mmCIF file of C-alpha atoms in Angstrom:
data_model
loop_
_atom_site.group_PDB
_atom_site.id
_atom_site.type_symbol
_atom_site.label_atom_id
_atom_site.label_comp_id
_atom_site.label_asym_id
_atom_site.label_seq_id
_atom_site.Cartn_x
_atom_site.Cartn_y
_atom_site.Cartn_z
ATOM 1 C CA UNK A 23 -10.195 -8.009 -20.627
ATOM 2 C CA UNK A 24 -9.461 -9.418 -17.295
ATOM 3 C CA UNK A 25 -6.473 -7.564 -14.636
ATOM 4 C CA UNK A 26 -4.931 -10.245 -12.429
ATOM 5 C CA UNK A 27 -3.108 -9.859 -9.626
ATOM 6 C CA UNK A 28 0.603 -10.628 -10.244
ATOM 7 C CA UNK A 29 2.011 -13.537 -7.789
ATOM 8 C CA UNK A 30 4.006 -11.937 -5.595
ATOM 9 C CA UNK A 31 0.626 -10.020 -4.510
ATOM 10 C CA UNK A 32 -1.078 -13.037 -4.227
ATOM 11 C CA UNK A 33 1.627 -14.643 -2.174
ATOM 12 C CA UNK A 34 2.082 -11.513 0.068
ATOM 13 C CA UNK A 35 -1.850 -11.518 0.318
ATOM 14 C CA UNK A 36 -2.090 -15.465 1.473
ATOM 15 C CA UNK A 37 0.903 -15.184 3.603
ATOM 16 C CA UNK A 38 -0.679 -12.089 5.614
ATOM 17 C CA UNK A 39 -3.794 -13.774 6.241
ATOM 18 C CA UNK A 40 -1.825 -16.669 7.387
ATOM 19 C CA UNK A 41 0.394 -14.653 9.728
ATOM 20 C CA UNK A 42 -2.454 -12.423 11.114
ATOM 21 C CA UNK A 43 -5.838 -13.625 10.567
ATOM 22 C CA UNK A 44 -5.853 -17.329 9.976
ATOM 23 C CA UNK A 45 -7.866 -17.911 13.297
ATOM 24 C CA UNK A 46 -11.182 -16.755 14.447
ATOM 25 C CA UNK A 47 -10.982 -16.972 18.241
ATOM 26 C CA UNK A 48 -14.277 -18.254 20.165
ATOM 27 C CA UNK A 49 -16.385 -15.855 21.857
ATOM 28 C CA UNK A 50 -14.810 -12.712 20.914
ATOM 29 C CA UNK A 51 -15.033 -11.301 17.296
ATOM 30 C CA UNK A 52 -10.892 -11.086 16.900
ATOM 31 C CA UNK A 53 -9.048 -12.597 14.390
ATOM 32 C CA UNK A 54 -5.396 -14.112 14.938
ATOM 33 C CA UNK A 55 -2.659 -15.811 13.244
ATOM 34 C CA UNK A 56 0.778 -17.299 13.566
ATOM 35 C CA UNK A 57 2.083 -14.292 14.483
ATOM 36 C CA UNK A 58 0.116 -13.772 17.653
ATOM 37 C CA UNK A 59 0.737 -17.432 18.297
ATOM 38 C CA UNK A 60 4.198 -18.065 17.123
ATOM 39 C CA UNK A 61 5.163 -14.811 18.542
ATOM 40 C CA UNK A 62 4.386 -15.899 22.511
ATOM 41 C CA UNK A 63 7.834 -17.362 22.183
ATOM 42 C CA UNK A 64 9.847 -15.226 24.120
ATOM 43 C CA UNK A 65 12.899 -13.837 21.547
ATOM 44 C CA UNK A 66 12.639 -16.729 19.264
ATOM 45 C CA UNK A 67 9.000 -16.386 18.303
ATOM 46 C CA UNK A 68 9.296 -12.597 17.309
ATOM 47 C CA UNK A 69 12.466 -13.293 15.454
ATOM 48 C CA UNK A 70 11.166 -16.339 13.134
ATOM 49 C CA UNK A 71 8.158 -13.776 12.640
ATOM 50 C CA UNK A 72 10.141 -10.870 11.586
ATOM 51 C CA UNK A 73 12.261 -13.048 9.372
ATOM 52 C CA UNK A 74 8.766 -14.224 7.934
ATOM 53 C CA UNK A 75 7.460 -10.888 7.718
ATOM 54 C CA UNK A 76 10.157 -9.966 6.143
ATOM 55 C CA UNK A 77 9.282 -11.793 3.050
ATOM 56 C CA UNK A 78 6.146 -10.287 2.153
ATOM 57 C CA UNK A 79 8.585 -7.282 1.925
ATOM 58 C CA UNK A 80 11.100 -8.877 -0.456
ATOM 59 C CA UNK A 81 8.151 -9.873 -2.594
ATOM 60 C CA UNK A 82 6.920 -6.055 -2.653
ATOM 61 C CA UNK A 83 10.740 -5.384 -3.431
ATOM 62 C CA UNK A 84 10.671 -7.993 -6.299
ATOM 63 C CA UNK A 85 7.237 -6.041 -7.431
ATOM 64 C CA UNK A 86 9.289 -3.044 -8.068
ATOM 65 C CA UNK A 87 7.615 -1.094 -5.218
ATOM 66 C CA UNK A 88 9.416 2.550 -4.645
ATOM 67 C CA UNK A 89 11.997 2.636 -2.096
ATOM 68 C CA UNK A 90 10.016 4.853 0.124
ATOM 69 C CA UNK A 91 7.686 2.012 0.261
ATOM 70 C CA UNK A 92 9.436 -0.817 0.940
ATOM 71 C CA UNK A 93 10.841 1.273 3.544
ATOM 72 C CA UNK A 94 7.557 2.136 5.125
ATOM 73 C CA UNK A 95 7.084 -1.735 4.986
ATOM 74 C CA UNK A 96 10.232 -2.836 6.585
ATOM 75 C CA UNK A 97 9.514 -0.132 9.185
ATOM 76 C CA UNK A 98 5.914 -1.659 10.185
ATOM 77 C CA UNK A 99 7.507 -5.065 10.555
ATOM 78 C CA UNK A 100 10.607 -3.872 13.131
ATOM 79 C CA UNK A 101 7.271 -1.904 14.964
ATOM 80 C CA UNK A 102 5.640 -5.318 15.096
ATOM 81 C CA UNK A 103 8.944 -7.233 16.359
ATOM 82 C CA UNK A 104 9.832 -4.507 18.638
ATOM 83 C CA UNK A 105 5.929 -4.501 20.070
ATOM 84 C CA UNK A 106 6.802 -8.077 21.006
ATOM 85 C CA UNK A 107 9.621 -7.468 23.427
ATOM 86 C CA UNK A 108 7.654 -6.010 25.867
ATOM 87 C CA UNK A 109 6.271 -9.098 27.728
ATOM 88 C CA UNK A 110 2.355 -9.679 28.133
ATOM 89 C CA UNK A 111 1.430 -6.032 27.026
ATOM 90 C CA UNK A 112 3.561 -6.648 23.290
ATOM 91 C CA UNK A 113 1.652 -10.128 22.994
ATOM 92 C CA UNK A 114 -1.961 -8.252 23.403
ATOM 93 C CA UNK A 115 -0.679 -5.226 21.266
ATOM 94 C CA UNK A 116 0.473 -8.062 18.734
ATOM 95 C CA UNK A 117 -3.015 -9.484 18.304
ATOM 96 C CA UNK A 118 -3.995 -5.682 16.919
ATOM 97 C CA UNK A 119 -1.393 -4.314 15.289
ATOM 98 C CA UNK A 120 -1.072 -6.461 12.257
ATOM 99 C CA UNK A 121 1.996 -5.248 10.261
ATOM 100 C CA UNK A 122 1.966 -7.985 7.562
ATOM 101 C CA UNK A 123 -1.734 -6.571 6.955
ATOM 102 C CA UNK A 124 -0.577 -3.259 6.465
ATOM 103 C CA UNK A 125 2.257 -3.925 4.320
ATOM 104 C CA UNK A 126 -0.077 -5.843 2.139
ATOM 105 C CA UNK A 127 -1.948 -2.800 1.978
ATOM 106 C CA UNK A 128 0.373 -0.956 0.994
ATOM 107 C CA UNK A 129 1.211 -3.293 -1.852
ATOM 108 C CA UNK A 130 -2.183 -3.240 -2.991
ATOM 109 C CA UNK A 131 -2.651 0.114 -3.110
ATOM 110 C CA UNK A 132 0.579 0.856 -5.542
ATOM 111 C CA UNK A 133 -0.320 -2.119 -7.877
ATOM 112 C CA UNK A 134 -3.753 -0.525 -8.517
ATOM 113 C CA UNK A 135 -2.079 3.099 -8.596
ATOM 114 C CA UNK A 136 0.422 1.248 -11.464
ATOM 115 C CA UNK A 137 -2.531 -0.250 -12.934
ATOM 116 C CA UNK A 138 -5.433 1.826 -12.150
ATOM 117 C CA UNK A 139 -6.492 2.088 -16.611
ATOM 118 C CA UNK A 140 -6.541 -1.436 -16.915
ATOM 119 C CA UNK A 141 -8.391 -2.185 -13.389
ATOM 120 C CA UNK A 142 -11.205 0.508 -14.671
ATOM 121 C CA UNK A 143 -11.041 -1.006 -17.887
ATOM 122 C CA UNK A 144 -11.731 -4.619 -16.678
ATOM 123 C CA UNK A 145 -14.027 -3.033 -14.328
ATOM 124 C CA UNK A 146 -16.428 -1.356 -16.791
ATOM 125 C CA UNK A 147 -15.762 -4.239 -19.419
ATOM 126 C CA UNK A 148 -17.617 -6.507 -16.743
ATOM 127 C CA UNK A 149 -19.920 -4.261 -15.748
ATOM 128 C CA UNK A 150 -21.375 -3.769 -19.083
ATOM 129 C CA UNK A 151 -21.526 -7.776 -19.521
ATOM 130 C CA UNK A 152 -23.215 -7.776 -16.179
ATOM 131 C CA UNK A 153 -25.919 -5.287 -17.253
ATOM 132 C CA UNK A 154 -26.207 -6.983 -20.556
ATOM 133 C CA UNK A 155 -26.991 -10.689 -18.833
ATOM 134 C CA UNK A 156 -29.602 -8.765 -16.711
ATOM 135 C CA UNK A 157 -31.515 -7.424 -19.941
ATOM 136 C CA UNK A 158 -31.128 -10.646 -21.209
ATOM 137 C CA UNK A 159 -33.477 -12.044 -18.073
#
């Protein structure tokens, strides 16, 4: 038995990593993405990013996530738009606060809560094929 992520996790997942962690800058161990980049666009940058951002929350939505969730998730994007308002300070905060992170988070936690049988299921199903190939050797 194998537990796959539905698409709209994947999506949200790749889209995240895109947004926030897509580039490794030289020198110092910090990870950044479009949104740092995009989002040193005075206005215009933040808003494209929000809009983005925004997405990985209509996926969650499409998921079937509890309102209380979704709203948790729109509220960590408007915190990341409203961050980048505040010139040269919001850009630094930006590269650290990575809202599209956390809302993937929080996707990924209520998918396994949803589907926490099957995942230990799948889990101990592998495990036991794992152990069994290692007898085998």
């Amino acid at each position: 038995m194998e537990v796959k992520a539905p698409s709209e996790l994947l999506k949200a997942q790749k889209l995240a990593n895109l947004l926030d962690t897509a580039v490794k800058l030289p020198i110092i161990p910090i990870r950044i993405g479009l949104d740092s980049l995009i989002g040193l666009i005075p206005g215009a940058g933040d808003a494209l990013m929000l809009f983005i951002s925004l997405r990985i929350v209509w996926l969650g939505k499409s998921l079937g996530m509890p309102k209380a969730l979704i709203a948790q998730m729109i509220k960590n994007s408007v915190i990341d738009f409203a961050l980048g308002f505040i010139p040269f300070i919001g850009d630094i905060v930006d590269i650290f606060y990575k809202a599209n992170q956390k809302n993937v988070r929080v996707m990924e936690r209520w998918w396994i809560s949803q589907n926490k049988a099957n995942v230990d299921k799948a889990t101990q199903q592998a495990l036991e094929t794992w152990a069994a190939q290692q007898d085998a050797n």
